[in-house]
Coordinates of C-alpha atoms in Angstrom, one line a residue:
M1 CA 0.9 -28.9 19.0
K2 CA -2.8 -28.4 20.0
K3 CA -2.1 -24.8 21.0
Q4 CA -0.5 -24.2 17.6
S5 CA -3.4 -25.8 15.8
A6 CA -6.0 -23.8 17.8
G7 CA -4.1 -20.6 17.1
R8 CA -3.9 -21.3 13.4
I9 CA -7.6 -22.0 13.3
V10 CA -8.4 -18.7 15.0
L11 CA -6.1 -16.9 12.6
E12 CA -7.8 -18.5 9.6
V13 CA -11.2 -17.6 10.9
V14 CA -10.2 -14.0 11.5
M15 CA -8.7 -13.8 8.0
V16 CA -11.9 -15.2 6.4
I17 CA -14.0 -12.7 8.3
L18 CA -11.8 -9.8 7.2
S19 CA -11.9 -11.1 3.6
L20 CA -15.7 -11.1 3.7
L21 CA -15.8 -7.6 5.1
F22 CA -13.6 -6.4 2.3
L23 CA -15.7 -8.2 -0.4
Y24 CA -19.1 -7.2 1.0
P25 CA -19.2 -3.7 -0.8
L26 CA -18.3 -5.4 -4.1
F27 CA -21.1 -8.0 -3.4
L28 CA -23.6 -5.2 -2.7
T29 CA -22.6 -3.4 -6.0
L30 CA -23.1 -6.6 -7.9
I31 CA -26.5 -7.5 -6.6
N32 CA -27.8 -4.0 -6.9
S33 CA -26.7 -3.9 -10.5
L34 CA -29.2 -6.6 -11.1
K35 CA -32.2 -4.8 -9.6
S36 CA -34.7 -2.4 -11.0
F37 CA -34.8 1.1 -9.7
A38 CA -37.9 0.5 -7.5
E39 CA -36.5 -2.7 -6.0
L40 CA -33.1 -1.0 -5.3
M41 CA -34.8 1.9 -3.5
T42 CA -37.0 -0.5 -1.5
D43 CA -34.1 -2.6 -0.1
V44 CA -30.5 -2.1 -0.9
I45 CA -29.2 -5.1 1.1
A46 CA -31.7 -7.8 -0.1
L47 CA -31.1 -10.1 -3.0
P48 CA -32.8 -9.2 -6.2
K49 CA -36.2 -10.8 -6.7
H50 CA -36.0 -10.5 -10.5
L51 CA -32.6 -10.4 -12.2
A52 CA -32.6 -7.3 -14.4
F53 CA -29.9 -8.3 -16.9
D54 CA -31.2 -5.7 -19.3
N55 CA -29.4 -3.1 -17.1
Y56 CA -26.1 -4.3 -18.7
S57 CA -27.4 -4.1 -22.3
Y58 CA -28.7 -0.6 -21.6
V59 CA -25.5 0.6 -20.0
W60 CA -23.4 -1.0 -22.8
K61 CA -25.2 1.0 -25.4
Y62 CA -25.8 4.2 -23.4
I63 CA -22.1 4.8 -22.5
N64 CA -20.7 3.3 -25.7
Y65 CA -18.7 0.7 -23.7
P66 CA -16.3 -0.4 -26.4
R67 CA -15.2 3.3 -27.0
L68 CA -14.7 3.9 -23.2
F69 CA -12.9 0.6 -22.9
L70 CA -10.5 1.7 -25.6
N71 CA -10.0 5.0 -23.8
N72 CA -9.1 3.1 -20.6
A73 CA -6.7 0.8 -22.5
I74 CA -4.9 3.8 -24.1
V75 CA -4.5 5.6 -20.8
T76 CA -3.4 2.5 -18.9
L77 CA -0.9 1.3 -21.5
L78 CA 0.6 4.8 -22.0
G79 CA 0.9 5.3 -18.2
L80 CA 2.4 1.8 -17.7
A81 CA 5.0 2.3 -20.5
G82 CA 6.2 5.6 -19.0
I83 CA 6.2 4.4 -15.4
I84 CA 8.2 1.3 -16.2
F85 CA 10.7 3.0 -18.6
V86 CA 11.4 6.0 -16.3
S87 CA 11.5 4.2 -13.0
S88 CA 13.4 1.2 -14.0
I89 CA 16.2 3.2 -15.7
G90 CA 16.3 5.7 -12.9
A91 CA 16.4 3.1 -10.2
Y92 CA 19.2 1.2 -11.9
K93 CA 21.3 4.3 -12.4
L94 CA 20.8 5.5 -8.8
A95 CA 21.4 2.0 -7.4
R96 CA 24.7 1.6 -9.3
T97 CA 26.0 5.1 -8.5
K98 CA 27.4 5.3 -5.0
S99 CA 27.5 8.9 -3.9
K100 CA 25.8 11.3 -1.5
W101 CA 24.1 13.0 -4.5
S102 CA 22.6 9.7 -5.8
A103 CA 21.2 9.0 -2.3
L104 CA 19.7 12.5 -2.2
I105 CA 18.2 12.3 -5.7
Y106 CA 16.7 8.9 -4.8
F107 CA 15.1 10.3 -1.7
L108 CA 13.7 13.2 -3.7
C109 CA 12.3 10.8 -6.3
I110 CA 10.4 8.6 -3.9
M111 CA 9.4 11.4 -1.5
P112 CA 6.2 12.3 -3.6
M113 CA 4.7 9.1 -2.3
L114 CA 4.2 10.9 1.0
I115 CA 2.3 13.9 -0.6
P116 CA -1.5 13.5 -0.8
F117 CA -2.8 14.1 -4.3
Q118 CA -5.6 16.3 -3.0
S119 CA -3.1 18.9 -1.7
I120 CA -1.7 19.4 -5.2
M121 CA -4.5 18.6 -7.6
L122 CA -5.5 22.2 -8.3
T123 CA -1.8 23.0 -9.2
V124 CA -1.6 19.9 -11.3
L125 CA -4.8 20.8 -13.2
Q126 CA -3.6 24.3 -13.9
M127 CA -0.2 23.0 -15.1
A128 CA -1.9 20.4 -17.3
K129 CA -4.0 23.2 -19.0
H130 CA -0.9 25.3 -19.7
L131 CA 0.8 22.3 -21.2
H132 CA -2.3 21.3 -23.3
L133 CA -2.5 17.9 -21.6
S134 CA -6.1 18.2 -20.4
E135 CA -9.1 16.9 -22.4
S136 CA -7.0 14.1 -24.0
D137 CA -6.3 10.5 -23.3
W138 CA -2.6 10.8 -24.0
G139 CA -2.3 13.8 -21.7
L140 CA -4.0 11.8 -18.9
G141 CA -1.6 8.9 -19.6
L142 CA 1.4 11.2 -19.3
M143 CA 0.2 12.6 -16.0
Y144 CA 0.3 9.1 -14.5
W145 CA 4.1 8.9 -15.2
G146 CA 4.8 11.4 -12.4
F147 CA 2.4 9.9 -9.9
G148 CA 3.3 6.3 -10.5
A149 CA 7.1 6.6 -10.9
P150 CA 8.0 7.1 -7.1
L151 CA 6.5 3.8 -5.9
A152 CA 7.8 1.9 -9.0
M153 CA 11.3 3.3 -8.5
F154 CA 11.2 2.3 -4.8
I155 CA 10.5 -1.3 -5.8
Y156 CA 13.0 -1.4 -8.6
H157 CA 15.8 0.2 -6.6
G158 CA 15.6 -2.4 -3.9
F159 CA 15.8 -5.2 -6.4
V160 CA 18.5 -3.8 -8.5
K161 CA 20.8 -3.6 -5.5
S162 CA 20.6 -7.4 -5.2
I163 CA 21.9 -7.9 -8.8
P164 CA 25.7 -8.4 -8.7
K165 CA 27.8 -5.7 -10.3
E166 CA 29.9 -8.4 -12.0
I167 CA 27.1 -8.9 -14.5
D168 CA 27.5 -5.2 -15.6
E169 CA 31.2 -5.6 -15.8
S170 CA 31.0 -8.8 -17.9
A171 CA 28.5 -7.1 -20.3
V172 CA 30.8 -4.1 -20.6
I173 CA 33.8 -6.3 -21.5
D174 CA 31.6 -8.0 -24.2
G175 CA 31.1 -4.5 -25.7
A176 CA 27.7 -3.6 -24.2
S177 CA 27.3 -0.1 -22.8
G178 CA 24.6 2.5 -22.0
F179 CA 21.0 1.5 -23.0
R180 CA 22.1 -1.8 -24.5
L181 CA 23.6 -2.9 -21.2
F182 CA 20.4 -2.0 -19.4
F183 CA 17.8 -3.4 -21.9
S184 CA 19.8 -6.5 -23.0
V185 CA 21.2 -7.6 -19.6
I186 CA 19.6 -5.9 -16.6
F187 CA 16.0 -5.4 -17.6
P188 CA 15.3 -9.1 -18.3
L189 CA 16.4 -9.8 -14.7
L190 CA 13.7 -7.4 -13.5
K191 CA 10.9 -9.5 -14.8
S192 CA 9.3 -10.4 -11.5
V193 CA 9.4 -6.8 -10.2
T194 CA 8.1 -5.5 -13.5
T195 CA 5.2 -7.8 -13.3
T196 CA 4.3 -6.6 -9.8
V197 CA 4.6 -2.9 -11.0
I198 CA 2.3 -3.7 -13.9
I199 CA -0.4 -5.3 -11.7
I200 CA -0.3 -2.6 -9.1
D201 CA -0.5 0.2 -11.7
V202 CA -3.2 -1.5 -13.8
M203 CA -5.4 -1.7 -10.7
W204 CA -4.8 1.9 -9.9
I205 CA -4.9 3.6 -13.3
W206 CA -7.8 1.5 -14.7
N207 CA -10.0 2.2 -11.7
D208 CA -8.9 5.8 -10.9
F209 CA -11.6 8.4 -10.7
L210 CA -10.3 11.7 -9.3
L211 CA -7.5 12.4 -11.9
P212 CA -9.7 11.6 -14.9
L213 CA -12.5 13.7 -13.4
L214 CA -10.1 16.6 -13.3
M215 CA -8.5 16.0 -16.7
V216 CA -11.1 14.7 -19.1
N217 CA -14.5 15.1 -17.5
G218 CA -15.6 17.8 -19.9
S219 CA -14.8 15.8 -23.0
P220 CA -17.3 13.0 -23.7
S221 CA -15.0 11.3 -26.3
T222 CA -12.2 10.9 -23.8
K223 CA -14.2 9.7 -20.7
T224 CA -13.0 6.7 -18.8
L225 CA -15.2 3.8 -17.6
T226 CA -15.3 5.0 -14.0
L227 CA -16.4 8.4 -15.1
A228 CA -19.2 6.8 -17.1
A229 CA -20.7 5.5 -13.9
Y230 CA -20.7 9.0 -12.5
T231 CA -22.9 10.2 -15.4
F232 CA -25.9 8.3 -14.0
V233 CA -25.9 10.3 -10.8
G234 CA -27.1 13.9 -11.2
Q235 CA -28.6 16.7 -9.3
Y236 CA -32.2 16.0 -10.3
T237 CA -32.2 12.3 -11.2
S238 CA -30.1 9.4 -10.0
D239 CA -30.3 6.0 -11.8
W240 CA -28.5 4.1 -9.1
Q241 CA -29.1 0.7 -10.7
Y242 CA -27.4 1.9 -13.9
A243 CA -24.6 3.4 -11.9
M244 CA -24.0 0.1 -10.1
T245 CA -24.0 -1.7 -13.4
A246 CA -21.6 0.7 -15.0
M247 CA -19.3 0.3 -12.0
V248 CA -19.3 -3.5 -12.3
M249 CA -18.5 -3.3 -16.0
A250 CA -15.7 -0.8 -15.3
V251 CA -13.8 -2.7 -12.6
L252 CA -14.4 -6.2 -14.0
P253 CA -11.4 -6.2 -16.4
S254 CA -9.0 -5.1 -13.7
I255 CA -10.4 -7.8 -11.3
I256 CA -9.8 -10.4 -14.0
V257 CA -6.2 -9.2 -14.4
F258 CA -5.6 -9.3 -10.7
I259 CA -7.0 -12.8 -10.3
L260 CA -4.8 -14.1 -13.1
L261 CA -1.6 -12.5 -11.9
Q262 CA -2.1 -12.1 -8.1
K263 CA 0.6 -14.6 -7.3
Y264 CA 3.2 -12.2 -8.7
I265 CA 2.3 -9.3 -6.4
V266 CA 3.7 -10.7 -3.1
K267 CA 6.6 -12.3 -4.9
G268 CA 7.7 -9.1 -6.6
V269 CA 7.1 -6.8 -3.6
V270 CA 9.2 -9.1 -1.4
A271 CA 11.9 -9.3 -4.0
G272 CA 12.1 -5.5 -4.3
A273 CA 11.8 -4.7 -0.6
V274 CA 13.7 -7.4 1.2
K275 CA 16.6 -8.3 -1.1
G276 CA 17.7 -4.6 -1.2

């Protein structure tokens, strides 16, 4: 018992240290967002001597925060809707169809998770221009469908296999078929997995930088919050205190969502990965 207690204490200490290491960059960003430019350049690590809350009011007005918040909301909601709709239906159909072709199609659907975005980003950018998807919020939201669907389909597929087929058969006997069978019977059973997909994709889409930089960086009216922080860093001047402030204001909404719904992440991932 003593050995187990000692081992547990060591494990908890190690976890606390790792947690602090992961939180330290966020802590630095927060304290530097409350410094003046001179104080930040003098010592990045030190705590602020005078809290410069006016940094937040300046950034709020300069980047037009409500407008950019709306842009982020449009892109995130559009991306989430497409990812959930496409991946849930696709995963259900592939899980219920037992054939070598369904297994092959499923493998091809989840395989893009292994492809680094940097290796295809130029091709994606050119394709987006030809399809008139660039320089628009809705075009950026549509792009996330393809990048987010593989992981979501992987999670959904594992969970759908744990749902008894007798439920489908009972619904068909009662007259349900096609989309009605899925949305009235199956989809409500995917609540925990859908919550997990929502949390993961909100954290990703809301805070993404590279894809918005490629897609809408040239259009001020369609910028996202993370791109707004980039505007304070230039070739000749760099207002790092404002960049830190803008970054805090950009990631804060997603952090709040994560804190409120974090308990569903492990629950949904385990349900989708283990039960299948």
